[in-house]
Amino acid sequence: MPMSDRPRLVFTDVDQTLITCKSLFEFLDYYAAGRYGSEGARRAAAVREDLCARTAAGLPREEANRVYYRAWRREPVAAVDEWARRWFAERSADKGFYVRRVAEELRAHRSQGASIALVSGSFRPLLEPLAEAVGAAHVLCARLERCGRVYTGALLGAPVIGDEKRRLVRELLARYAHIDPADCYGYGDDASDLPMLGEVGHAVRVGALAGG
């Protein structure tokens, strides 16, 4: 069977792999300023400055991810969903939003019958509009704990970075026993994507990971 006719899964990181920005920080700024005005903008800036200082001091990325999500404590789930779609609609209209090469390759994979999976440390409100836009069938991402209609600021399970990306990729591959991982593709830009990329036969290293 020709390679293009074989069933396969295509896994892609999101920030700075499929899209050019760091969506978690951009969305935090957008949401906080939009809902809470100048005070919200100041709070969002303080979160970013605190995270930058902690990571510079050696805080692991997994822990930085947990610290980031604490900023969403007590935020209404419905409001986050609404503002995330609003952010995506506005931001994705920018010419340079997508990493063009990766977006084009994903379209080519889909045209050949592949299923796309987004694999990201981001959370579902931000990723669902993107998944719809690029035709991704699967979203493997951070899961935020809820209490009623609001977020608690805690994660359910591990941050989706490094080994957790690998675990989720393996889990999805196991659901598709007829697909050979050697026929699958993975796209990533950071060293933390290497565990995921190691699970597929075709690893595509984007941007900084490729030395660009």
mmCIF file with all atom_site columns, C-alpha atoms in Angstrom:
data_model
loop_
_atom_site.group_PDB
_atom_site.id
_atom_site.type_symbol
_atom_site.label_atom_id
_atom_site.label_alt_id
_atom_site.label_comp_id
_atom_site.label_asym_id
_atom_site.label_entity_id
_atom_site.label_seq_id
_atom_site.pdbx_PDB_ins_code
_atom_site.Cartn_x
_atom_site.Cartn_y
_atom_site.Cartn_z
_atom_site.occupancy
_atom_site.B_iso_or_equiv
_atom_site.pdbx_formal_charge
_atom_site.auth_seq_id
_atom_site.auth_comp_id
_atom_site.auth_asym_id
_atom_site.auth_atom_id
_atom_site.pdbx_PDB_model_num
ATOM 1   C CA . MET A 1 1   ? 0.000   0.000  0.000  1.00 0.00 ? 1   MET A CA 1
ATOM 2   C CA . PRO A 1 2   ? 1.464   3.425  -0.900 1.00 0.00 ? 2   PRO A CA 1
ATOM 3   C CA . MET A 1 3   ? 2.455   5.507  2.132  1.00 0.00 ? 3   MET A CA 1
ATOM 4   C CA . SER A 1 4   ? -0.179  8.162  1.337  1.00 0.00 ? 4   SER A CA 1
ATOM 5   C CA . ASP A 1 5   ? -2.911  5.488  1.421  1.00 0.00 ? 5   ASP A CA 1
ATOM 6   C CA . ARG A 1 6   ? -2.010  4.066  4.819  1.00 0.00 ? 6   ARG A CA 1
ATOM 7   C CA . PRO A 1 7   ? -4.146  5.150  7.782  1.00 0.00 ? 7   PRO A CA 1
ATOM 8   C CA . ARG A 1 8   ? -2.188  7.406  10.107 1.00 0.00 ? 8   ARG A CA 1
ATOM 9   C CA . LEU A 1 9   ? -2.393  9.892  12.913 1.00 0.00 ? 9   LEU A CA 1
ATOM 10  C CA . VAL A 1 10  ? -0.635  13.254 12.839 1.00 0.00 ? 10  VAL A CA 1
ATOM 11  C CA . PHE A 1 11  ? 0.277   14.830 16.185 1.00 0.00 ? 11  PHE A CA 1
ATOM 12  C CA . THR A 1 12  ? 1.147   18.494 16.465 1.00 0.00 ? 12  THR A CA 1
ATOM 13  C CA . ASP A 1 13  ? 2.179   20.813 19.240 1.00 0.00 ? 13  ASP A CA 1
ATOM 14  C CA . VAL A 1 14  ? 0.402   24.181 19.038 1.00 0.00 ? 14  VAL A CA 1
ATOM 15  C CA . ASP A 1 15  ? 2.229   27.269 20.305 1.00 0.00 ? 15  ASP A CA 1
ATOM 16  C CA . GLN A 1 16  ? 5.110   28.236 18.008 1.00 0.00 ? 16  GLN A CA 1
ATOM 17  C CA . THR A 1 17  ? 4.585   25.038 16.033 1.00 0.00 ? 17  THR A CA 1
ATOM 18  C CA . LEU A 1 18  ? 1.170   25.370 14.418 1.00 0.00 ? 18  LEU A CA 1
ATOM 19  C CA . ILE A 1 19  ? 0.613   28.983 15.459 1.00 0.00 ? 19  ILE A CA 1
ATOM 20  C CA . THR A 1 20  ? 3.278   31.650 15.855 1.00 0.00 ? 20  THR A CA 1
ATOM 21  C CA . CYS A 1 21  ? 2.313   33.024 19.267 1.00 0.00 ? 21  CYS A CA 1
ATOM 22  C CA . LYS A 1 22  ? 2.254   31.880 22.886 1.00 0.00 ? 22  LYS A CA 1
ATOM 23  C CA . SER A 1 23  ? -1.494  31.650 23.148 1.00 0.00 ? 23  SER A CA 1
ATOM 24  C CA . LEU A 1 24  ? -1.747  31.075 26.892 1.00 0.00 ? 24  LEU A CA 1
ATOM 25  C CA . PHE A 1 25  ? -0.147  34.405 27.724 1.00 0.00 ? 25  PHE A CA 1
ATOM 26  C CA . GLU A 1 26  ? -1.832  36.318 24.913 1.00 0.00 ? 26  GLU A CA 1
ATOM 27  C CA . PHE A 1 27  ? -5.218  35.018 25.945 1.00 0.00 ? 27  PHE A CA 1
ATOM 28  C CA . LEU A 1 28  ? -4.643  35.779 29.626 1.00 0.00 ? 28  LEU A CA 1
ATOM 29  C CA . ASP A 1 29  ? -3.889  39.405 28.706 1.00 0.00 ? 29  ASP A CA 1
ATOM 30  C CA . TYR A 1 30  ? -6.871  39.592 26.352 1.00 0.00 ? 30  TYR A CA 1
ATOM 31  C CA . TYR A 1 31  ? -9.326  38.064 28.808 1.00 0.00 ? 31  TYR A CA 1
ATOM 32  C CA . ALA A 1 32  ? -8.182  39.957 31.892 1.00 0.00 ? 32  ALA A CA 1
ATOM 33  C CA . ALA A 1 33  ? -8.165  43.354 30.172 1.00 0.00 ? 33  ALA A CA 1
ATOM 34  C CA . GLY A 1 34  ? -11.436 42.669 28.352 1.00 0.00 ? 34  GLY A CA 1
ATOM 35  C CA . ARG A 1 35  ? -13.375 41.564 31.421 1.00 0.00 ? 35  ARG A CA 1
ATOM 36  C CA . TYR A 1 36  ? -11.741 43.607 34.146 1.00 0.00 ? 36  TYR A CA 1
ATOM 37  C CA . GLY A 1 37  ? -10.190 46.621 32.436 1.00 0.00 ? 37  GLY A CA 1
ATOM 38  C CA . SER A 1 38  ? -6.949  48.193 33.591 1.00 0.00 ? 38  SER A CA 1
ATOM 39  C CA . GLU A 1 39  ? -6.931  46.312 36.905 1.00 0.00 ? 39  GLU A CA 1
ATOM 40  C CA . GLY A 1 40  ? -7.252  43.019 35.041 1.00 0.00 ? 40  GLY A CA 1
ATOM 41  C CA . ALA A 1 41  ? -4.429  44.018 32.723 1.00 0.00 ? 41  ALA A CA 1
ATOM 42  C CA . ARG A 1 42  ? -2.227  44.739 35.732 1.00 0.00 ? 42  ARG A CA 1
ATOM 43  C CA . ARG A 1 43  ? -3.046  41.353 37.281 1.00 0.00 ? 43  ARG A CA 1
ATOM 44  C CA . ALA A 1 44  ? -2.244  39.529 34.042 1.00 0.00 ? 44  ALA A CA 1
ATOM 45  C CA . ALA A 1 45  ? 1.067   41.381 33.732 1.00 0.00 ? 45  ALA A CA 1
ATOM 46  C CA . ALA A 1 46  ? 1.911   40.443 37.330 1.00 0.00 ? 46  ALA A CA 1
ATOM 47  C CA . VAL A 1 47  ? 1.233   36.758 36.577 1.00 0.00 ? 47  VAL A CA 1
ATOM 48  C CA . ARG A 1 48  ? 3.534   36.857 33.560 1.00 0.00 ? 48  ARG A CA 1
ATOM 49  C CA . GLU A 1 49  ? 6.296   38.689 35.438 1.00 0.00 ? 49  GLU A CA 1
ATOM 50  C CA . ASP A 1 50  ? 6.086   36.241 38.330 1.00 0.00 ? 50  ASP A CA 1
ATOM 51  C CA . LEU A 1 51  ? 6.294   33.254 35.991 1.00 0.00 ? 51  LEU A CA 1
ATOM 52  C CA . CYS A 1 52  ? 9.245   34.729 34.101 1.00 0.00 ? 52  CYS A CA 1
ATOM 53  C CA . ALA A 1 53  ? 11.098  35.307 37.370 1.00 0.00 ? 53  ALA A CA 1
ATOM 54  C CA . ARG A 1 54  ? 10.353  31.805 38.643 1.00 0.00 ? 54  ARG A CA 1
ATOM 55  C CA . THR A 1 55  ? 11.374  30.063 35.434 1.00 0.00 ? 55  THR A CA 1
ATOM 56  C CA . ALA A 1 56  ? 14.570  32.150 35.275 1.00 0.00 ? 56  ALA A CA 1
ATOM 57  C CA . ALA A 1 57  ? 15.291  30.920 38.795 1.00 0.00 ? 57  ALA A CA 1
ATOM 58  C CA . GLY A 1 58  ? 14.920  27.311 37.646 1.00 0.00 ? 58  GLY A CA 1
ATOM 59  C CA . LEU A 1 59  ? 11.248  26.448 38.133 1.00 0.00 ? 59  LEU A CA 1
ATOM 60  C CA . PRO A 1 60  ? 10.511  23.411 35.906 1.00 0.00 ? 60  PRO A CA 1
ATOM 61  C CA . ARG A 1 61  ? 8.102   23.994 33.030 1.00 0.00 ? 61  ARG A CA 1
ATOM 62  C CA . GLU A 1 62  ? 5.629   21.512 34.474 1.00 0.00 ? 62  GLU A CA 1
ATOM 63  C CA . GLU A 1 63  ? 5.375   23.521 37.683 1.00 0.00 ? 63  GLU A CA 1
ATOM 64  C CA . ALA A 1 64  ? 5.245   26.803 35.775 1.00 0.00 ? 64  ALA A CA 1
ATOM 65  C CA . ASN A 1 65  ? 2.269   25.388 33.905 1.00 0.00 ? 65  ASN A CA 1
ATOM 66  C CA . ARG A 1 66  ? 0.488   24.697 37.196 1.00 0.00 ? 66  ARG A CA 1
ATOM 67  C CA . VAL A 1 67  ? 1.277   28.199 38.448 1.00 0.00 ? 67  VAL A CA 1
ATOM 68  C CA . TYR A 1 68  ? -0.158  29.702 35.258 1.00 0.00 ? 68  TYR A CA 1
ATOM 69  C CA . TYR A 1 69  ? -3.495  27.926 35.643 1.00 0.00 ? 69  TYR A CA 1
ATOM 70  C CA . ARG A 1 70  ? -3.938  29.241 39.180 1.00 0.00 ? 70  ARG A CA 1
ATOM 71  C CA . ALA A 1 71  ? -4.662  32.584 37.503 1.00 0.00 ? 71  ALA A CA 1
ATOM 72  C CA . TRP A 1 72  ? -7.979  31.098 36.315 1.00 0.00 ? 72  TRP A CA 1
ATOM 73  C CA . ARG A 1 73  ? -9.248  30.384 39.838 1.00 0.00 ? 73  ARG A CA 1
ATOM 74  C CA . ARG A 1 74  ? -12.880 31.469 40.249 1.00 0.00 ? 74  ARG A CA 1
ATOM 75  C CA . GLU A 1 75  ? -13.239 32.444 36.581 1.00 0.00 ? 75  GLU A CA 1
ATOM 76  C CA . PRO A 1 76  ? -16.572 31.331 35.075 1.00 0.00 ? 76  PRO A CA 1
ATOM 77  C CA . VAL A 1 77  ? -16.212 28.468 32.611 1.00 0.00 ? 77  VAL A CA 1
ATOM 78  C CA . ALA A 1 78  ? -18.797 29.948 30.236 1.00 0.00 ? 78  ALA A CA 1
ATOM 79  C CA . ALA A 1 79  ? -17.077 33.340 30.189 1.00 0.00 ? 79  ALA A CA 1
ATOM 80  C CA . VAL A 1 80  ? -13.674 31.779 29.468 1.00 0.00 ? 80  VAL A CA 1
ATOM 81  C CA . ASP A 1 81  ? -15.195 29.780 26.598 1.00 0.00 ? 81  ASP A CA 1
ATOM 82  C CA . GLU A 1 82  ? -16.832 32.880 25.138 1.00 0.00 ? 82  GLU A CA 1
ATOM 83  C CA . TRP A 1 83  ? -13.737 35.052 25.378 1.00 0.00 ? 83  TRP A CA 1
ATOM 84  C CA . ALA A 1 84  ? -11.505 32.292 24.012 1.00 0.00 ? 84  ALA A CA 1
ATOM 85  C CA . ARG A 1 85  ? -13.610 32.066 20.858 1.00 0.00 ? 85  ARG A CA 1
ATOM 86  C CA . ARG A 1 86  ? -13.566 35.827 20.587 1.00 0.00 ? 86  ARG A CA 1
ATOM 87  C CA . TRP A 1 87  ? -9.778  35.904 20.946 1.00 0.00 ? 87  TRP A CA 1
ATOM 88  C CA . PHE A 1 88  ? -9.340  33.183 18.346 1.00 0.00 ? 88  PHE A CA 1
ATOM 89  C CA . ALA A 1 89  ? -11.652 34.870 15.836 1.00 0.00 ? 89  ALA A CA 1
ATOM 90  C CA . GLU A 1 90  ? -9.710  38.116 16.114 1.00 0.00 ? 90  GLU A CA 1
ATOM 91  C CA . ARG A 1 91  ? -6.202  36.697 16.370 1.00 0.00 ? 91  ARG A CA 1
ATOM 92  C CA . SER A 1 92  ? -6.530  34.053 13.671 1.00 0.00 ? 92  SER A CA 1
ATOM 93  C CA . ALA A 1 93  ? -7.502  36.763 11.185 1.00 0.00 ? 93  ALA A CA 1
ATOM 94  C CA . ASP A 1 94  ? -3.919  38.049 11.374 1.00 0.00 ? 94  ASP A CA 1
ATOM 95  C CA . LYS A 1 95  ? -1.855  37.053 8.348  1.00 0.00 ? 95  LYS A CA 1
ATOM 96  C CA . GLY A 1 96  ? 0.995   35.698 10.446 1.00 0.00 ? 96  GLY A CA 1
ATOM 97  C CA . PHE A 1 97  ? -1.059  33.727 12.952 1.00 0.00 ? 97  PHE A CA 1
ATOM 98  C CA . TYR A 1 98  ? -0.313  30.275 11.548 1.00 0.00 ? 98  TYR A CA 1
ATOM 99  C CA . VAL A 1 99  ? 3.094   28.746 10.933 1.00 0.00 ? 99  VAL A CA 1
ATOM 100 C CA . ARG A 1 100 ? 2.372   28.440 7.241  1.00 0.00 ? 100 ARG A CA 1
ATOM 101 C CA . ARG A 1 101 ? 4.503   25.405 6.500  1.00 0.00 ? 101 ARG A CA 1
ATOM 102 C CA . VAL A 1 102 ? 2.917   23.354 9.269  1.00 0.00 ? 102 VAL A CA 1
ATOM 103 C CA . ALA A 1 103 ? -0.630  24.465 8.465  1.00 0.00 ? 103 ALA A CA 1
ATOM 104 C CA . GLU A 1 104 ? -0.102  23.510 4.831  1.00 0.00 ? 104 GLU A CA 1
ATOM 105 C CA . GLU A 1 105 ? 1.300   20.107 5.749  1.00 0.00 ? 105 GLU A CA 1
ATOM 106 C CA . LEU A 1 106 ? -1.636  19.413 8.054  1.00 0.00 ? 106 LEU A CA 1
ATOM 107 C CA . ARG A 1 107 ? -4.033  20.232 5.214  1.00 0.00 ? 107 ARG A CA 1
ATOM 108 C CA . ALA A 1 108 ? -2.130  17.820 2.976  1.00 0.00 ? 108 ALA A CA 1
ATOM 109 C CA . HIS A 1 109 ? -2.284  15.081 5.618  1.00 0.00 ? 109 HIS A CA 1
ATOM 110 C CA . ARG A 1 110 ? -6.024  15.566 6.015  1.00 0.00 ? 110 ARG A CA 1
ATOM 111 C CA . SER A 1 111 ? -6.562  15.427 2.252  1.00 0.00 ? 111 SER A CA 1
ATOM 112 C CA . GLN A 1 112 ? -4.886  12.011 2.334  1.00 0.00 ? 112 GLN A CA 1
ATOM 113 C CA . GLY A 1 113 ? -7.237  10.794 5.082  1.00 0.00 ? 113 GLY A CA 1
ATOM 114 C CA . ALA A 1 114 ? -5.062  11.286 8.159  1.00 0.00 ? 114 ALA A CA 1
ATOM 115 C CA . SER A 1 115 ? -6.545  12.253 11.530 1.00 0.00 ? 115 SER A CA 1
ATOM 116 C CA . ILE A 1 116 ? -5.000  15.295 13.224 1.00 0.00 ? 116 ILE A CA 1
ATOM 117 C CA . ALA A 1 117 ? -4.402  15.499 16.981 1.00 0.00 ? 117 ALA A CA 1
ATOM 118 C CA . LEU A 1 118 ? -3.470  18.721 18.774 1.00 0.00 ? 118 LEU A CA 1
ATOM 119 C CA . VAL A 1 119 ? -1.144  17.990 21.701 1.00 0.00 ? 119 VAL A CA 1
ATOM 120 C CA . SER A 1 120 ? -0.665  20.990 23.948 1.00 0.00 ? 120 SER A CA 1
ATOM 121 C CA . GLY A 1 121 ? -0.137  22.248 27.472 1.00 0.00 ? 121 GLY A CA 1
ATOM 122 C CA . SER A 1 122 ? -2.898  24.729 26.704 1.00 0.00 ? 122 SER A CA 1
ATOM 123 C CA . PHE A 1 123 ? -6.513  24.140 27.731 1.00 0.00 ? 123 PHE A CA 1
ATOM 124 C CA . ARG A 1 124 ? -9.629  23.183 25.811 1.00 0.00 ? 124 ARG A CA 1
ATOM 125 C CA . PRO A 1 125 ? -11.356 26.592 25.520 1.00 0.00 ? 125 PRO A CA 1
ATOM 126 C CA . LEU A 1 126 ? -8.380  27.909 23.548 1.00 0.00 ? 126 LEU A CA 1
ATOM 127 C CA . LEU A 1 127 ? -7.816  24.745 21.533 1.00 0.00 ? 127 LEU A CA 1
ATOM 128 C CA . GLU A 1 128 ? -11.341 23.852 20.424 1.00 0.00 ? 128 GLU A CA 1
ATOM 129 C CA . PRO A 1 129 ? -11.714 26.792 17.991 1.00 0.00 ? 129 PRO A CA 1
ATOM 130 C CA . LEU A 1 130 ? -8.293  25.984 16.554 1.00 0.00 ? 130 LEU A CA 1
ATOM 131 C CA . ALA A 1 131 ? -9.171  22.305 16.219 1.00 0.00 ? 131 ALA A CA 1
ATOM 132 C CA . GLU A 1 132 ? -12.311 23.253 14.326 1.00 0.00 ? 132 GLU A CA 1
ATOM 133 C CA . ALA A 1 133 ? -10.352 25.586 12.044 1.00 0.00 ? 133 ALA A CA 1
ATOM 134 C CA . VAL A 1 134 ? -7.703  23.016 11.081 1.00 0.00 ? 134 VAL A CA 1
ATOM 135 C CA . GLY A 1 135 ? -9.975  19.976 11.154 1.00 0.00 ? 135 GLY A CA 1
ATOM 136 C CA . ALA A 1 136 ? -8.297  18.259 14.111 1.00 0.00 ? 136 ALA A CA 1
ATOM 137 C CA . ALA A 1 137 ? -10.213 15.216 15.306 1.00 0.00 ? 137 ALA A CA 1
ATOM 138 C CA . HIS A 1 138 ? -8.471  14.985 18.692 1.00 0.00 ? 138 HIS A CA 1
ATOM 139 C CA . VAL A 1 139 ? -7.430  17.501 21.353 1.00 0.00 ? 139 VAL A CA 1
ATOM 140 C CA . LEU A 1 140 ? -4.947  16.228 23.945 1.00 0.00 ? 140 LEU A CA 1
ATOM 141 C CA . CYS A 1 141 ? -4.500  18.997 26.472 1.00 0.00 ? 141 CYS A CA 1
ATOM 142 C CA . ALA A 1 142 ? -4.546  20.248 30.041 1.00 0.00 ? 142 ALA A CA 1
ATOM 143 C CA . ARG A 1 143 ? -7.723  19.531 31.985 1.00 0.00 ? 143 ARG A CA 1
ATOM 144 C CA . LEU A 1 144 ? -8.805  22.194 34.464 1.00 0.00 ? 144 LEU A CA 1
ATOM 145 C CA . GLU A 1 145 ? -10.712 21.307 37.597 1.00 0.00 ? 145 GLU A CA 1
ATOM 146 C CA . ARG A 1 146 ? -14.138 22.880 37.997 1.00 0.00 ? 146 ARG A CA 1
ATOM 147 C CA . CYS A 1 147 ? -16.289 23.598 41.000 1.00 0.00 ? 147 CYS A CA 1
ATOM 148 C CA . GLY A 1 148 ? -19.797 24.218 39.755 1.00 0.00 ? 148 GLY A CA 1
ATOM 149 C CA . ARG A 1 149 ? -19.603 26.867 37.056 1.00 0.00 ? 149 ARG A CA 1
ATOM 150 C CA . VAL A 1 150 ? -16.109 28.146 37.818 1.00 0.00 ? 150 VAL A CA 1
ATOM 151 C CA . TYR A 1 151 ? -12.537 26.912 37.552 1.00 0.00 ? 151 TYR A CA 1
ATOM 152 C CA . THR A 1 152 ? -10.640 26.122 40.754 1.00 0.00 ? 152 THR A CA 1
ATOM 153 C CA . GLY A 1 153 ? -7.216  26.966 39.330 1.00 0.00 ? 153 GLY A CA 1
ATOM 154 C CA . ALA A 1 154 ? -6.048  23.362 39.716 1.00 0.00 ? 154 ALA A CA 1
ATOM 155 C CA . LEU A 1 155 ? -5.207  20.825 37.031 1.00 0.00 ? 155 LEU A CA 1
ATOM 156 C CA . LEU A 1 156 ? -6.698  17.369 36.790 1.00 0.00 ? 156 LEU A CA 1
ATOM 157 C CA . GLY A 1 157 ? -3.725  15.156 36.122 1.00 0.00 ? 157 GLY A CA 1
ATOM 158 C CA . ALA A 1 158 ? -0.267  16.157 34.987 1.00 0.00 ? 158 ALA A CA 1
ATOM 159 C CA . PRO A 1 159 ? 0.618   19.215 32.895 1.00 0.00 ? 159 PRO A CA 1
ATOM 160 C CA . VAL A 1 160 ? 0.728   18.227 29.219 1.00 0.00 ? 160 VAL A CA 1
ATOM 161 C CA . ILE A 1 161 ? 4.448   18.741 28.748 1.00 0.00 ? 161 ILE A CA 1
ATOM 162 C CA . GLY A 1 162 ? 7.294   16.324 28.062 1.00 0.00 ? 162 GLY A CA 1
ATOM 163 C CA . ASP A 1 163 ? 6.537   12.808 29.256 1.00 0.00 ? 163 ASP A CA 1
ATOM 164 C CA . GLU A 1 164 ? 2.823   13.551 29.623 1.00 0.00 ? 164 GLU A CA 1
ATOM 165 C CA . LYS A 1 165 ? 2.674   14.385 25.914 1.00 0.00 ? 165 LYS A CA 1
ATOM 166 C CA . ARG A 1 166 ? 4.267   11.019 25.198 1.00 0.00 ? 166 ARG A CA 1
ATOM 167 C CA . ARG A 1 167 ? 1.782   9.236  27.449 1.00 0.00 ? 167 ARG A CA 1
ATOM 168 C CA . LEU A 1 168 ? -1.209  10.856 25.735 1.00 0.00 ? 168 LEU A CA 1
ATOM 169 C CA . VAL A 1 169 ? 0.185   10.080 22.281 1.00 0.00 ? 169 VAL A CA 1
ATOM 170 C CA . ARG A 1 170 ? 0.707   6.446  23.257 1.00 0.00 ? 170 ARG A CA 1
ATOM 171 C CA . GLU A 1 171 ? -2.800  6.298  24.689 1.00 0.00 ? 171 GLU A CA 1
ATOM 172 C CA . LEU A 1 172 ? -4.347  7.577  21.459 1.00 0.00 ? 172 LEU A CA 1
ATOM 173 C CA . LEU A 1 173 ? -2.219  5.255  19.318 1.00 0.00 ? 173 LEU A CA 1
ATOM 174 C CA . ALA A 1 174 ? -3.411  2.322  21.421 1.00 0.00 ? 174 ALA A CA 1
ATOM 175 C CA . ARG A 1 175 ? -6.997  3.178  20.463 1.00 0.00 ? 175 ARG A CA 1
ATOM 176 C CA . TYR A 1 176 ? -6.046  2.814  16.795 1.00 0.00 ? 176 TYR A CA 1
ATOM 177 C CA . ALA A 1 177 ? -4.413  -0.603 16.773 1.00 0.00 ? 177 ALA A CA 1
ATOM 178 C CA . HIS A 1 178 ? -4.694  -0.809 12.979 1.00 0.00 ? 178 HIS A CA 1
ATOM 179 C CA . ILE A 1 179 ? -2.392  2.204  12.598 1.00 0.00 ? 179 ILE A CA 1
ATOM 180 C CA . ASP A 1 180 ? 1.361   1.668  12.592 1.00 0.00 ? 180 ASP A CA 1
ATOM 181 C CA . PRO A 1 181 ? 3.113   4.399  14.637 1.00 0.00 ? 181 PRO A CA 1
ATOM 182 C CA . ALA A 1 182 ? 5.926   4.218  12.072 1.00 0.00 ? 182 ALA A CA 1
ATOM 183 C CA . ASP A 1 183 ? 3.510   5.698  9.524  1.00 0.00 ? 183 ASP A CA 1
ATOM 184 C CA . CYS A 1 184 ? 2.494   8.562  11.819 1.00 0.00 ? 184 CYS A CA 1
ATOM 185 C CA . TYR A 1 185 ? 3.831   12.112 11.953 1.00 0.00 ? 185 TYR A CA 1
ATOM 186 C CA . GLY A 1 186 ? 4.634   14.493 14.776 1.00 0.00 ? 186 GLY A CA 1
ATOM 187 C CA . TYR A 1 187 ? 5.366   18.237 14.757 1.00 0.00 ? 187 TYR A CA 1
ATOM 188 C CA . GLY A 1 188 ? 7.047   20.123 17.593 1.00 0.00 ? 188 GLY A CA 1
ATOM 189 C CA . ASP A 1 189 ? 9.291   23.105 18.267 1.00 0.00 ? 189 ASP A CA 1
ATOM 190 C CA . ASP A 1 190 ? 10.688  22.575 21.753 1.00 0.00 ? 190 ASP A CA 1
ATOM 191 C CA . ALA A 1 191 ? 12.834  20.029 23.560 1.00 0.00 ? 191 ALA A CA 1
ATOM 192 C CA . SER A 1 192 ? 9.773   19.197 25.676 1.00 0.00 ? 192 SER A CA 1
ATOM 193 C CA . ASP A 1 193 ? 8.161   17.866 22.477 1.00 0.00 ? 193 ASP A CA 1
ATOM 194 C CA . LEU A 1 194 ? 10.878  15.259 21.931 1.00 0.00 ? 194 LEU A CA 1
ATOM 195 C CA . PRO A 1 195 ? 9.183   12.524 24.000 1.00 0.00 ? 195 PRO A CA 1
ATOM 196 C CA . MET A 1 196 ? 6.064   12.889 21.808 1.00 0.00 ? 196 MET A CA 1
ATOM 197 C CA . LEU A 1 197 ? 8.069   12.986 18.584 1.00 0.00 ? 197 LEU A CA 1
ATOM 198 C CA . GLY A 1 198 ? 9.878   9.820  19.573 1.00 0.00 ? 198 GLY A CA 1
ATOM 199 C CA . GLU A 1 199 ? 6.621   7.868  19.377 1.00 0.00 ? 199 GLU A CA 1
ATOM 200 C CA . VAL A 1 200 ? 6.116   8.338  15.629 1.00 0.00 ? 200 VAL A CA 1
ATOM 201 C CA . GLY A 1 201 ? 8.037   7.374  12.531 1.00 0.00 ? 201 GLY A CA 1
ATOM 202 C CA . HIS A 1 202 ? 8.150   10.862 11.042 1.00 0.00 ? 202 HIS A CA 1
ATOM 203 C CA . ALA A 1 203 ? 9.222   13.630 13.424 1.00 0.00 ? 203 ALA A CA 1
ATOM 204 C CA . VAL A 1 204 ? 9.175   17.171 12.037 1.00 0.00 ? 204 VAL A CA 1
ATOM 205 C CA . ARG A 1 205 ? 11.163  19.658 14.096 1.00 0.00 ? 205 ARG A CA 1
ATOM 206 C CA . VAL A 1 206 ? 9.901   23.191 13.661 1.00 0.00 ? 206 VAL A CA 1
ATOM 207 C CA . GLY A 1 207 ? 11.602  26.526 14.413 1.00 0.00 ? 207 GLY A CA 1
ATOM 208 C CA . ALA A 1 208 ? 13.955  26.610 17.387 1.00 0.00 ? 208 ALA A CA 1
ATOM 209 C CA . LEU A 1 209 ? 14.057  22.827 17.702 1.00 0.00 ? 209 LEU A CA 1
ATOM 210 C CA . ALA A 1 210 ? 15.349  22.654 14.144 1.00 0.00 ? 210 ALA A CA 1
ATOM 211 C CA . GLY A 1 211 ? 17.871  25.416 14.824 1.00 0.00 ? 211 GLY A CA 1
ATOM 212 C CA . GLY A 1 212 ? 15.838  28.005 12.905 1.00 0.00 ? 212 GLY A CA 1
#
